[in-house]
DNA sequence: TGAGGACCTTACAAAAATGTAAGTATGAAG
DNA sequence: CTTCATACTTACATTTTTGTAAGGTCCTCA
C-alpha cells in the first residue's frame, strides 16, 4: 500500500505536523484526491465496488481499490465479501467514518462561502477597472 | 507559482471533483502539508515571515514563501510590507481566512476522536491475542 | 566598502501521488 | 472449453509536491 521512505525529510515533516496538529492528522487520513468523494457516496449507504466506480467519473479501478484499502486500514469503512460469482463486495462507513459527516459539511460550507467571496472580489475588481 | 499541465488527466479529475464537491474544493485550498499549520499560527495574530518560519520546525524558506503566496492568492491571508530595512512583512488572516477556524476545530476534533478509536482498537486486538 | 539581517527567488533533485495498460482469480452459464 | 462479470493486482509512466542549495535585493551601520 505504501512505499514511502520513512527517513525522508518529507516524511519526517509530515509526521511532525501530524503529531503536533490534529487537523493535519485528519488531513493525512482524508486529504487526498478521491477519499472525500468516496466518503460522500458511502455516506448515503453501502455500495459495491462497481457502483462507487460508476459514481466517481474518472476514477480508475486502481485508484479506487487503493483508496478503499487505505480507508479500510484507517477504519473509515468496512468491507464485506459475499461468496458469489461474480464477486460481490460491499463497502460501508464505520461509526468513526460516519462521524466525518459534520467535518465534511463544515468543509463544504466554508468552501461555498470562500468561492462566493472570491467571485465577489473578482466582480468588484472588474467593476473598478 | 504553478506549472501544472491543465490538460493532464490528473488536473482534469481534480477540477471535476472540485466543481462537484465543495469539500474537495476546500481541500484544494487548505489540504496540503503546511497550510493548516500556518493557519493555526496566524489565527493567534499577525506574524512576520521569520516568526512563522521559526514556529514551523522544519519548513524551508522556499516552502513558506510558496505557501504564503498561494494563501494570499486564495485570499486566506493578507500581506503588509513595511518600508524598513531590514524588510518587515506582516501576514495576517483575512475575514474569510478567519472563518476557517470552525473548520479547523472540527477537523481537529474528529482527528482526536479517530486517533483514540484506532488506538483503542489496537489495544483490544492486543488483549485478544 | 563590506558585513549583516529579513525576505524572498531560482535552478535543480528527490519523493510521493496519480494515471495507464494489462493482467489475475473465480465459478457459473452457454 | 470458452466467455462473461466482478473485483481486484501488477508493472510501469507521468505529473505534482516537497525539499536542497545557492543566490539576490534592500538599506543601514560600522
PDB file of C-alpha atoms (C1' of nucleotides) in Angstrom:
ATOM      1  CA  UNK A   1       0.000   0.000   0.000  1.00  0.00           C
ATOM      2  CA  UNK A   2       2.862   2.308   0.725  1.00  0.00           C
ATOM      3  CA  UNK A   3       6.378   2.653  -0.452  1.00  0.00           C
ATOM      4  CA  UNK A   4       7.372   5.745   1.447  1.00  0.00           C
ATOM      5  CA  UNK A   5      10.845   6.301   2.707  1.00  0.00           C
ATOM      6  CA  UNK A   6      10.337   6.699   6.410  1.00  0.00           C
ATOM      7  CA  UNK A   7      13.539   8.655   6.730  1.00  0.00           C
ATOM      8  CA  UNK A   8      12.896  11.284   4.084  1.00  0.00           C
ATOM      9  CA  UNK A   9      12.644  14.869   5.211  1.00  0.00           C
ATOM     10  CA  UNK A  10       9.246  14.871   3.591  1.00  0.00           C
ATOM     11  CA  UNK A  11       8.058  12.037   5.781  1.00  0.00           C
ATOM     12  CA  UNK A  12       9.682  13.487   8.856  1.00  0.00           C
ATOM     13  CA  UNK A  13       7.909  16.802   8.383  1.00  0.00           C
ATOM     14  CA  UNK A  14       4.661  15.006   7.761  1.00  0.00           C
ATOM     15  CA  UNK A  15       4.732  13.005  10.951  1.00  0.00           C
ATOM     16  CA  UNK A  16       5.929  16.005  12.934  1.00  0.00           C
ATOM     17  CA  UNK A  17       2.950  18.026  11.752  1.00  0.00           C
ATOM     18  CA  UNK A  18       0.513  15.198  12.310  1.00  0.00           C
ATOM     19  CA  UNK A  19       1.821  14.752  15.802  1.00  0.00           C
ATOM     20  CA  UNK A  20       1.522  18.409  16.710  1.00  0.00           C
ATOM     21  CA  UNK A  21      -1.702  19.306  14.922  1.00  0.00           C
ATOM     22  CA  UNK A  22      -4.776  17.118  14.955  1.00  0.00           C
ATOM     23  CA  UNK A  23      -6.112  18.956  11.938  1.00  0.00           C
ATOM     24  CA  UNK A  24      -3.057  17.916   9.959  1.00  0.00           C
ATOM     25  CA  UNK A  25      -3.539  14.387  11.278  1.00  0.00           C
ATOM     26  CA  UNK A  26      -7.108  14.390   9.977  1.00  0.00           C
ATOM     27  CA  UNK A  27      -5.978  15.687   6.611  1.00  0.00           C
ATOM     28  CA  UNK A  28      -3.445  12.894   6.479  1.00  0.00           C
ATOM     29  CA  UNK A  29      -6.355  10.495   6.513  1.00  0.00           C
ATOM     30  CA  UNK A  30      -8.897  12.153   4.248  1.00  0.00           C
ATOM     31  CA  UNK A  31      -6.940  14.836   2.458  1.00  0.00           C
ATOM     32  CA  UNK A  32      -6.319  13.367  -0.931  1.00  0.00           C
ATOM     33  CA  UNK A  33      -7.894  13.431  -4.326  1.00  0.00           C
ATOM     34  CA  UNK A  34     -10.681  10.877  -4.010  1.00  0.00           C
ATOM     35  CA  UNK A  35     -11.367   9.998  -0.416  1.00  0.00           C
ATOM     36  CA  UNK A  36     -13.747  12.775   0.450  1.00  0.00           C
ATOM     37  CA  UNK A  37     -15.876  11.977  -2.571  1.00  0.00           C
ATOM     38  CA  UNK A  38     -15.855   8.284  -1.792  1.00  0.00           C
ATOM     39  CA  UNK A  39     -16.975   9.221   1.680  1.00  0.00           C
ATOM     40  CA  UNK A  40     -19.746  11.340   0.222  1.00  0.00           C
ATOM     41  CA  UNK A  41     -21.243   8.414  -1.649  1.00  0.00           C
ATOM     42  CA  UNK A  42     -20.817   5.874   1.115  1.00  0.00           C
ATOM     43  CA  UNK A  43     -22.470   8.308   3.463  1.00  0.00           C
ATOM     44  CA  UNK A  44     -25.685   7.692   1.542  1.00  0.00           C
ATOM     45  CA  UNK A  45     -25.456   3.972   2.199  1.00  0.00           C
ATOM     46  CA  UNK A  46     -23.467   0.805   1.487  1.00  0.00           C
ATOM     47  CA  UNK A  47     -22.232   0.376  -2.048  1.00  0.00           C
ATOM     48  CA  UNK A  48     -20.370  -2.163  -4.037  1.00  0.00           C
ATOM     49  CA  UNK A  49     -17.108  -1.590  -5.852  1.00  0.00           C
ATOM     50  CA  UNK A  50     -18.601  -1.099  -9.270  1.00  0.00           C
ATOM     51  CA  UNK A  51     -21.264   1.244  -8.029  1.00  0.00           C
ATOM     52  CA  UNK A  52     -18.707   3.526  -6.464  1.00  0.00           C
ATOM     53  CA  UNK A  53     -16.640   3.368  -9.584  1.00  0.00           C
ATOM     54  CA  UNK A  54     -19.572   4.420 -11.716  1.00  0.00           C
ATOM     55  CA  UNK A  55     -20.437   7.244  -9.366  1.00  0.00           C
ATOM     56  CA  UNK A  56     -16.972   8.721  -9.484  1.00  0.00           C
ATOM     57  CA  UNK A  57     -16.457   9.806 -13.041  1.00  0.00           C
ATOM     58  CA  UNK A  58     -12.849   9.411 -13.994  1.00  0.00           C
ATOM     59  CA  UNK A  59     -11.597   7.218 -11.179  1.00  0.00           C
ATOM     60  CA  UNK A  60      -9.628   4.170 -12.270  1.00  0.00           C
ATOM     61  CA  UNK A  61     -10.011   0.763 -10.714  1.00  0.00           C
ATOM     62  CA  UNK A  62      -6.533   1.041  -9.362  1.00  0.00           C
ATOM     63  CA  UNK A  63      -7.185   4.326  -7.624  1.00  0.00           C
ATOM     64  CA  UNK A  64     -10.491   3.164  -6.241  1.00  0.00           C
ATOM     65  CA  UNK A  65      -9.075  -0.085  -4.906  1.00  0.00           C
ATOM     66  CA  UNK A  66      -6.111   1.726  -3.410  1.00  0.00           C
ATOM     67  CA  UNK A  67      -8.204   4.346  -1.670  1.00  0.00           C
ATOM     68  CA  UNK A  68     -10.744   1.833  -0.392  1.00  0.00           C
ATOM     69  CA  UNK A  69      -7.935  -0.256   1.018  1.00  0.00           C
ATOM     70  CA  UNK A  70      -6.424   2.702   2.810  1.00  0.00           C
ATOM     71  CA  UNK A  71      -9.793   3.790   4.115  1.00  0.00           C
ATOM     72  CA  UNK A  72     -10.374   0.304   5.420  1.00  0.00           C
ATOM     73  CA  UNK A  73      -6.968   0.287   7.079  1.00  0.00           C
ATOM     74  CA  UNK A  74      -7.811   3.637   8.644  1.00  0.00           C
ATOM     75  CA  UNK A  75     -11.098   2.204   9.848  1.00  0.00           C
ATOM     76  CA  UNK A  76     -13.230   4.647   7.928  1.00  0.00           C
ATOM     77  CA  UNK A  77     -15.027   1.891   6.073  1.00  0.00           C
ATOM     78  CA  UNK A  78     -15.679  -1.820   6.350  1.00  0.00           C
ATOM     79  CA  UNK A  79     -15.529  -4.368   3.585  1.00  0.00           C
ATOM     80  CA  UNK A  80     -17.863  -7.316   3.247  1.00  0.00           C
ATOM     81  CA  UNK A  81     -17.279 -10.027   0.677  1.00  0.00           C
ATOM     82  CA  UNK A  82     -20.128 -12.253  -0.451  1.00  0.00           C
ATOM     83  CA  UNK A  83     -19.143 -15.677  -1.639  1.00  0.00           C
ATOM     84  CA  UNK A  84     -20.786 -15.363  -5.014  1.00  0.00           C
ATOM     85  CA  UNK A  85     -19.661 -15.403  -8.578  1.00  0.00           C
ATOM     86  CA  UNK A  86     -19.140 -12.890  -9.943  1.00  0.00           C
ATOM     87  CA  UNK A  87     -17.797 -11.495  -6.703  1.00  0.00           C
ATOM     88  CA  UNK A  88     -19.828  -9.041  -4.696  1.00  0.00           C
ATOM     89  CA  UNK A  89     -18.130  -6.730  -2.238  1.00  0.00           C
ATOM     90  CA  UNK A  90     -19.938  -4.194  -0.121  1.00  0.00           C
ATOM     91  CA  UNK A  91     -18.311  -1.142   1.356  1.00  0.00           C
ATOM     92  CA  UNK A  92     -19.867   0.900   4.111  1.00  0.00           C
ATOM     93  CA  UNK A  93     -18.887   3.509   6.652  1.00  0.00           C
ATOM     94  CA  UNK A  94     -17.834   2.519  10.142  1.00  0.00           C
ATOM     95  CA  UNK A  95     -19.051   4.538  13.126  1.00  0.00           C
ATOM     96  CA  UNK A  96     -15.926   6.694  13.161  1.00  0.00           C
ATOM     97  CA  UNK A  97     -16.262   7.041   9.419  1.00  0.00           C
ATOM     98  CA  UNK A  98     -19.804   8.266   9.792  1.00  0.00           C
ATOM     99  CA  UNK A  99     -18.588  10.863  12.242  1.00  0.00           C
ATOM    100  CA  UNK A 100     -16.856  12.565   9.373  1.00  0.00           C
ATOM    101  CA  UNK A 101     -20.197  13.934   8.271  1.00  0.00           C
ATOM    102  CA  UNK A 102     -20.059  17.200  10.223  1.00  0.00           C
ATOM    103  CA  UNK A 103     -16.464  17.708   9.186  1.00  0.00           C
ATOM    104  CA  UNK A 104     -17.429  17.216   5.589  1.00  0.00           C
ATOM    105  CA  UNK A 105     -20.324  19.621   5.971  1.00  0.00           C
ATOM    106  CA  UNK A 106     -18.127  22.264   7.577  1.00  0.00           C
ATOM    107  CA  UNK A 107     -15.608  21.923   4.807  1.00  0.00           C
ATOM    108  CA  UNK A 108     -18.321  22.278   2.198  1.00  0.00           C
ATOM    109  CA  UNK A 109     -19.868  25.231   3.947  1.00  0.00           C
ATOM    110  CA  UNK A 110     -16.617  27.070   4.107  1.00  0.00           C
ATOM    111  CA  UNK A 111     -15.789  26.112   0.551  1.00  0.00           C
ATOM    112  CA  UNK A 112     -19.031  27.581  -0.712  1.00  0.00           C
ATOM    113  CA  UNK A 113     -18.506  30.739   1.302  1.00  0.00           C
ATOM    114  CA  UNK A 114     -14.963  31.070   0.051  1.00  0.00           C
ATOM    115  CA  UNK A 115     -15.934  30.569  -3.550  1.00  0.00           C
ATOM    116  CA  UNK A 116     -18.552  33.244  -3.293  1.00  0.00           C
ATOM    117  CA  UNK A 117     -16.176  35.631  -1.563  1.00  0.00           C
ATOM    118  CA  UNK A 118     -13.555  35.153  -4.259  1.00  0.00           C
ATOM    119  CA  UNK A 119     -16.060  35.555  -7.054  1.00  0.00           C
ATOM    120  CA  UNK A 120     -17.433  38.706  -5.452  1.00  0.00           C
ATOM    121  CA  UNK A 121     -13.910  40.057  -5.178  1.00  0.00           C
ATOM    122  CA  UNK A 122     -13.291  39.420  -8.834  1.00  0.00           C
ATOM    123  CA  UNK A 123     -16.520  41.203  -9.709  1.00  0.00           C
ATOM    124  CA  UNK A 124     -15.556  44.206  -7.646  1.00  0.00           C
ATOM    125  CA  UNK A 125     -12.175  44.420  -9.306  1.00  0.00           C
ATOM    126  CA  UNK A 126     -13.751  44.134 -12.737  1.00  0.00           C
ATOM    127  CA  UNK A 127     -16.187  46.912 -11.857  1.00  0.00           C
ATOM    128  CA  UNK A 128     -13.350  49.178 -10.805  1.00  0.00           C
ATOM    129  CA  UNK A 129     -11.405  48.519 -13.980  1.00  0.00           C
TER     130      UNK A 129
ATOM    131  CA  UNK B   1       3.514  29.627  -8.702  1.00  0.00           C
ATOM    132  CA  UNK B   2       2.218  26.738 -10.703  1.00  0.00           C
ATOM    133  CA  UNK B   3       3.476  24.671 -13.551  1.00  0.00           C
ATOM    134  CA  UNK B   4       0.605  22.290 -13.885  1.00  0.00           C
ATOM    135  CA  UNK B   5      -0.418  20.841 -17.176  1.00  0.00           C
ATOM    136  CA  UNK B   6      -4.034  21.904 -17.421  1.00  0.00           C
ATOM    137  CA  UNK B   7      -4.773  19.070 -19.778  1.00  0.00           C
ATOM    138  CA  UNK B   8      -3.437  16.183 -17.715  1.00  0.00           C
ATOM    139  CA  UNK B   9      -5.923  13.599 -16.542  1.00  0.00           C
ATOM    140  CA  UNK B  10      -4.738  14.388 -13.067  1.00  0.00           C
ATOM    141  CA  UNK B  11      -5.706  18.028 -13.399  1.00  0.00           C
ATOM    142  CA  UNK B  12      -8.960  17.181 -15.133  1.00  0.00           C
ATOM    143  CA  UNK B  13     -10.001  14.888 -12.314  1.00  0.00           C
ATOM    144  CA  UNK B  14      -9.022  17.481  -9.770  1.00  0.00           C
ATOM    145  CA  UNK B  15     -11.123  20.243 -11.258  1.00  0.00           C
ATOM    146  CA  UNK B  16     -14.014  17.869 -11.843  1.00  0.00           C
ATOM    147  CA  UNK B  17     -14.041  16.913  -8.176  1.00  0.00           C
ATOM    148  CA  UNK B  18     -13.639  20.482  -7.007  1.00  0.00           C
ATOM    149  CA  UNK B  19     -16.533  21.510  -9.191  1.00  0.00           C
ATOM    150  CA  UNK B  20     -18.841  18.804  -7.930  1.00  0.00           C
ATOM    151  CA  UNK B  21     -17.878  18.699  -4.250  1.00  0.00           C
ATOM    152  CA  UNK B  22     -17.358  21.794  -2.159  1.00  0.00           C
ATOM    153  CA  UNK B  23     -15.445  19.742   0.379  1.00  0.00           C
ATOM    154  CA  UNK B  24     -12.940  18.780  -2.280  1.00  0.00           C
ATOM    155  CA  UNK B  25     -12.787  22.416  -3.312  1.00  0.00           C
ATOM    156  CA  UNK B  26     -11.951  23.411   0.249  1.00  0.00           C
ATOM    157  CA  UNK B  27      -9.289  20.744   0.466  1.00  0.00           C
ATOM    158  CA  UNK B  28      -7.814  22.078  -2.737  1.00  0.00           C
ATOM    159  CA  UNK B  29      -7.168  25.304  -0.885  1.00  0.00           C
ATOM    160  CA  UNK B  30      -6.001  24.154   2.520  1.00  0.00           C
ATOM    161  CA  UNK B  31      -5.235  20.485   2.053  1.00  0.00           C
ATOM    162  CA  UNK B  32      -1.505  20.386   1.772  1.00  0.00           C
ATOM    163  CA  UNK B  33       1.434  19.830   4.034  1.00  0.00           C
ATOM    164  CA  UNK B  34       1.873  23.228   5.671  1.00  0.00           C
ATOM    165  CA  UNK B  35      -1.126  25.428   5.146  1.00  0.00           C
ATOM    166  CA  UNK B  36      -3.239  24.271   8.041  1.00  0.00           C
ATOM    167  CA  UNK B  37      -0.366  24.791  10.430  1.00  0.00           C
ATOM    168  CA  UNK B  38       0.387  28.211   9.011  1.00  0.00           C
ATOM    169  CA  UNK B  39      -3.267  28.995   9.527  1.00  0.00           C
ATOM    170  CA  UNK B  40      -3.032  27.799  13.100  1.00  0.00           C
ATOM    171  CA  UNK B  41      -0.303  30.284  13.953  1.00  0.00           C
ATOM    172  CA  UNK B  42      -1.792  33.190  12.055  1.00  0.00           C
ATOM    173  CA  UNK B  43      -5.070  32.537  13.821  1.00  0.00           C
ATOM    174  CA  UNK B  44      -3.374  33.698  17.002  1.00  0.00           C
ATOM    175  CA  UNK B  45      -2.493  37.018  15.426  1.00  0.00           C
ATOM    176  CA  UNK B  46      -0.404  38.711  12.732  1.00  0.00           C
ATOM    177  CA  UNK B  47       3.113  37.441  12.302  1.00  0.00           C
ATOM    178  CA  UNK B  48       6.101  38.225  10.225  1.00  0.00           C
ATOM    179  CA  UNK B  49       7.850  35.859   7.855  1.00  0.00           C
ATOM    180  CA  UNK B  50      10.650  34.926  10.203  1.00  0.00           C
ATOM    181  CA  UNK B  51       8.323  34.345  13.115  1.00  0.00           C
ATOM    182  CA  UNK B  52       6.248  31.878  11.154  1.00  0.00           C
ATOM    183  CA  UNK B  53       9.375  30.195   9.948  1.00  0.00           C
ATOM    184  CA  UNK B  54      10.624  29.743  13.476  1.00  0.00           C
ATOM    185  CA  UNK B  55       7.281  28.415  14.649  1.00  0.00           C
ATOM    186  CA  UNK B  56       7.134  25.755  11.991  1.00  0.00           C
ATOM    187  CA  UNK B  57      10.013  23.450  12.718  1.00  0.00           C
ATOM    188  CA  UNK B  58      11.384  22.059   9.514  1.00  0.00           C
ATOM    189  CA  UNK B  59       9.795  24.354   6.982  1.00  0.00           C
ATOM    190  CA  UNK B  60      12.167  25.825   4.427  1.00  0.00           C
ATOM    191  CA  UNK B  61      12.047  29.419   3.289  1.00  0.00           C
ATOM    192  CA  UNK B  62      11.035  28.262  -0.130  1.00  0.00           C
ATOM    193  CA  UNK B  63       8.100  26.267   1.148  1.00  0.00           C
ATOM    194  CA  UNK B  64       6.984  29.019   3.464  1.00  0.00           C
ATOM    195  CA  UNK B  65       7.185  31.693   0.775  1.00  0.00           C
ATOM    196  CA  UNK B  66       5.381  29.456  -1.683  1.00  0.00           C
ATOM    197  CA  UNK B  67       2.561  28.617   0.679  1.00  0.00           C
ATOM    198  CA  UNK B  68       2.133  32.172   1.852  1.00  0.00           C
ATOM    199  CA  UNK B  69       1.944  33.328  -1.726  1.00  0.00           C
ATOM    200  CA  UNK B  70      -0.727  30.775  -2.551  1.00  0.00           C
ATOM    201  CA  UNK B  71      -2.659  31.615   0.576  1.00  0.00           C
ATOM    202  CA  UNK B  72      -2.527  35.258  -0.361  1.00  0.00           C
ATOM    203  CA  UNK B  73      -3.715  34.479  -3.868  1.00  0.00           C
ATOM    204  CA  UNK B  74      -6.554  32.448  -2.357  1.00  0.00           C
ATOM    205  CA  UNK B  75      -7.384  35.382  -0.113  1.00  0.00           C
ATOM    206  CA  UNK B  76      -6.803  33.487   3.104  1.00  0.00           C
ATOM    207  CA  UNK B  77      -4.196  35.940   4.284  1.00  0.00           C
ATOM    208  CA  UNK B  78      -3.059  39.478   3.589  1.00  0.00           C
ATOM    209  CA  UNK B  79       0.473  40.688   3.267  1.00  0.00           C
ATOM    210  CA  UNK B  80       1.718  44.046   4.505  1.00  0.00           C
ATOM    211  CA  UNK B  81       5.177  45.288   3.705  1.00  0.00           C
ATOM    212  CA  UNK B  82       6.792  47.956   5.849  1.00  0.00           C
ATOM    213  CA  UNK B  83       9.318  50.144   4.121  1.00  0.00           C
ATOM    214  CA  UNK B  84      12.118  49.404   6.519  1.00  0.00           C
ATOM    215  CA  UNK B  85      15.493  47.830   6.325  1.00  0.00           C
ATOM    216  CA  UNK B  86      15.828  45.031   7.013  1.00  0.00           C
ATOM    217  CA  UNK B  87      12.452  44.326   5.469  1.00  0.00           C
ATOM    218  CA  UNK B  88       9.445  43.706   7.651  1.00  0.00           C
ATOM    219  CA  UNK B  89       6.463  41.853   6.253  1.00  0.00           C
ATOM    220  CA  UNK B  90       3.371  41.077   8.234  1.00  0.00           C
ATOM    221  CA  UNK B  91       0.971  38.305   7.403  1.00  0.00           C
ATOM    222  CA  UNK B  92      -2.497  38.068   8.851  1.00  0.00           C
ATOM    223  CA  UNK B  93      -5.746  36.290   8.203  1.00  0.00           C
ATOM    224  CA  UNK B  94      -8.440  37.865   6.087  1.00  0.00           C
ATOM    225  CA  UNK B  95     -12.084  37.609   7.159  1.00  0.00           C
ATOM    226  CA  UNK B  96     -12.663  34.531   5.005  1.00  0.00           C
ATOM    227  CA  UNK B  97      -9.402  33.131   6.321  1.00  0.00           C
ATOM    228  CA  UNK B  98     -10.568  33.616   9.868  1.00  0.00           C
ATOM    229  CA  UNK B  99     -13.718  31.713   9.047  1.00  0.00           C
ATOM    230  CA  UNK B 100     -11.599  28.623   8.703  1.00  0.00           C
ATOM    231  CA  UNK B 101     -11.444  28.425  12.466  1.00  0.00           C
ATOM    232  CA  UNK B 102     -14.522  26.232  12.966  1.00  0.00           C
ATOM    233  CA  UNK B 103     -13.438  24.008  10.092  1.00  0.00           C
ATOM    234  CA  UNK B 104     -10.043  23.619  11.653  1.00  0.00           C
ATOM    235  CA  UNK B 105     -11.614  22.837  15.017  1.00  0.00           C
ATOM    236  CA  UNK B 106     -13.924  20.236  13.507  1.00  0.00           C
ATOM    237  CA  UNK B 107     -11.028  18.622  11.745  1.00  0.00           C
ATOM    238  CA  UNK B 108      -9.038  18.521  14.957  1.00  0.00           C
ATOM    239  CA  UNK B 109     -11.949  17.178  16.940  1.00  0.00           C
ATOM    240  CA  UNK B 110     -12.523  14.376  14.534  1.00  0.00           C
ATOM    241  CA  UNK B 111      -8.810  13.694  14.313  1.00  0.00           C
ATOM    242  CA  UNK B 112      -8.547  13.292  18.049  1.00  0.00           C
ATOM    243  CA  UNK B 113     -11.590  11.038  18.138  1.00  0.00           C
ATOM    244  CA  UNK B 114     -10.252   8.947  15.303  1.00  0.00           C
ATOM    245  CA  UNK B 115      -6.844   8.581  16.887  1.00  0.00           C
ATOM    246  CA  UNK B 116      -8.404   7.395  20.112  1.00  0.00           C
ATOM    247  CA  UNK B 117     -10.683   4.990  18.302  1.00  0.00           C
ATOM    248  CA  UNK B 118      -7.793   3.465  16.411  1.00  0.00           C
ATOM    249  CA  UNK B 119      -5.635   3.172  19.492  1.00  0.00           C
ATOM    250  CA  UNK B 120      -8.486   1.561  21.410  1.00  0.00           C
ATOM    251  CA  UNK B 121      -8.949  -0.907  18.580  1.00  0.00           C
ATOM    252  CA  UNK B 122      -5.287  -1.821  18.679  1.00  0.00           C
ATOM    253  CA  UNK B 123      -5.489  -2.384  22.431  1.00  0.00           C
ATOM    254  CA  UNK B 124      -8.496  -4.644  22.042  1.00  0.00           C
ATOM    255  CA  UNK B 125      -6.748  -6.714  19.415  1.00  0.00           C
ATOM    256  CA  UNK B 126      -3.656  -6.994  21.582  1.00  0.00           C
ATOM    257  CA  UNK B 127      -5.786  -8.129  24.519  1.00  0.00           C
ATOM    258  CA  UNK B 128      -7.401 -10.847  22.423  1.00  0.00           C
ATOM    259  CA  UNK B 129      -4.051 -12.101  21.172  1.00  0.00           C
TER     260      UNK B 129
ATOM    261  C1'  DT C   1      33.377  49.008   1.483  1.00  0.00           C
ATOM    262  C1'  DG C   2      31.610  45.350   3.296  1.00  0.00           C
ATOM    263  C1'  DA C   3      29.064  42.703   6.613  1.00  0.00           C
ATOM    264  C1'  DG C   4      24.502  41.779   8.118  1.00  0.00           C
ATOM    265  C1'  DG C   5      19.563  40.799   8.642  1.00  0.00           C
ATOM    266  C1'  DA C   6      14.929  39.934   6.619  1.00  0.00           C
ATOM    267  C1'  DC C   7      12.505  38.255   2.840  1.00  0.00           C
ATOM    268  C1'  DC C   8      12.374  36.215  -0.997  1.00  0.00           C
ATOM    269  C1'  DT C   9      13.694  33.688  -5.830  1.00  0.00           C
ATOM    270  C1'  DT C  10      15.841  30.420  -8.819  1.00  0.00           C
ATOM    271  C1'  DA C  11      17.534  26.048 -10.689  1.00  0.00           C
ATOM    272  C1'  DC C  12      17.684  21.619  -9.591  1.00  0.00           C
ATOM    273  C1'  DA C  13      16.663  16.995  -7.317  1.00  0.00           C
ATOM    274  C1'  DA C  14      14.086  13.718  -4.663  1.00  0.00           C
ATOM    275  C1'  DA C  15       9.897  11.809  -3.223  1.00  0.00           C
ATOM    276  C1'  DA C  16       5.115  10.999  -3.462  1.00  0.00           C
ATOM    277  C1'  DA C  17       0.658  10.858  -5.733  1.00  0.00           C
ATOM    278  C1'  DT C  18      -1.843   9.759  -9.637  1.00  0.00           C
ATOM    279  C1'  DG C  19      -2.794   7.531 -14.047  1.00  0.00           C
ATOM    280  C1'  DT C  20      -2.294   3.661 -17.921  1.00  0.00           C
ATOM    281  C1'  DA C  21      -2.456  -0.711 -19.520  1.00  0.00           C
ATOM    282  C1'  DA C  22      -2.587  -5.102 -18.924  1.00  0.00           C
ATOM    283  C1'  DG C  23      -3.017  -8.865 -16.219  1.00  0.00           C
ATOM    284  C1'  DT C  24      -5.333 -12.431 -12.342  1.00  0.00           C
ATOM    285  C1'  DA C  25      -8.981 -15.268  -9.931  1.00  0.00           C
ATOM    286  C1'  DT C  26     -13.482 -17.120  -9.524  1.00  0.00           C
ATOM    287  C1'  DG C  27     -17.113 -20.195 -10.906  1.00  0.00           C
ATOM    288  C1'  DA C  28     -21.395 -20.032 -13.448  1.00  0.00           C
ATOM    289  C1'  DA C  29     -23.626 -20.154 -17.862  1.00  0.00           C
ATOM    290  C1'  DG C  30     -23.587 -21.149 -22.777  1.00  0.00           C
TER     291       DG C  30
ATOM    292  C1'  DC D   1     -13.924 -25.326 -23.042  1.00  0.00           C
ATOM    293  C1'  DT D   2     -14.720 -20.614 -23.837  1.00  0.00           C
ATOM    294  C1'  DT D   3     -16.798 -16.470 -22.484  1.00  0.00           C
ATOM    295  C1'  DC D   4     -18.562 -13.376 -19.025  1.00  0.00           C
ATOM    296  C1'  DA D   5     -18.782 -10.155 -14.977  1.00  0.00           C
ATOM    297  C1'  DT D   6     -16.819  -8.501 -10.767  1.00  0.00           C
ATOM    298  C1'  DA D   7     -13.238  -7.153  -8.078  1.00  0.00           C
ATOM    299  C1'  DC D   8      -9.167  -6.624  -7.795  1.00  0.00           C
ATOM    300  C1'  DT D   9      -3.283  -6.520  -8.775  1.00  0.00           C
ATOM    301  C1'  DT D  10       0.882  -5.571 -11.064  1.00  0.00           C
ATOM    302  C1'  DA D  11       4.472  -3.124 -13.587  1.00  0.00           C
ATOM    303  C1'  DC D  12       5.305   0.993 -15.367  1.00  0.00           C
ATOM    304  C1'  DA D  13       4.871   6.089 -16.781  1.00  0.00           C
ATOM    305  C1'  DT D  14       3.553  10.696 -15.825  1.00  0.00           C
ATOM    306  C1'  DT D  15       2.533  14.574 -13.007  1.00  0.00           C
ATOM    307  C1'  DT D  16       2.725  17.026  -8.844  1.00  0.00           C
ATOM    308  C1'  DT D  17       4.560  18.163  -4.442  1.00  0.00           C
ATOM    309  C1'  DT D  18       8.205  18.808  -1.487  1.00  0.00           C
ATOM    310  C1'  DG D  19      12.976  19.642  -0.350  1.00  0.00           C
ATOM    311  C1'  DT D  20      18.148  21.496  -1.223  1.00  0.00           C
ATOM    312  C1'  DA D  21      21.308  24.755  -2.089  1.00  0.00           C
ATOM    313  C1'  DA D  22      22.511  28.734  -3.558  1.00  0.00           C
ATOM    314  C1'  DG D  23      21.770  33.109  -4.897  1.00  0.00           C
ATOM    315  C1'  DG D  24      19.707  38.251  -4.904  1.00  0.00           C
ATOM    316  C1'  DT D  25      17.954  42.792  -3.026  1.00  0.00           C
ATOM    317  C1'  DC D  26      17.449  46.450   0.111  1.00  0.00           C
ATOM    318  C1'  DC D  27      19.409  49.825   3.119  1.00  0.00           C
ATOM    319  C1'  DT D  28      21.958  50.505   7.478  1.00  0.00           C
ATOM    320  C1'  DC D  29      25.656  50.575  10.447  1.00  0.00           C
ATOM    321  C1'  DA D  30      30.484  50.092  11.439  1.00  0.00           C
TER     322       DA D  30
END
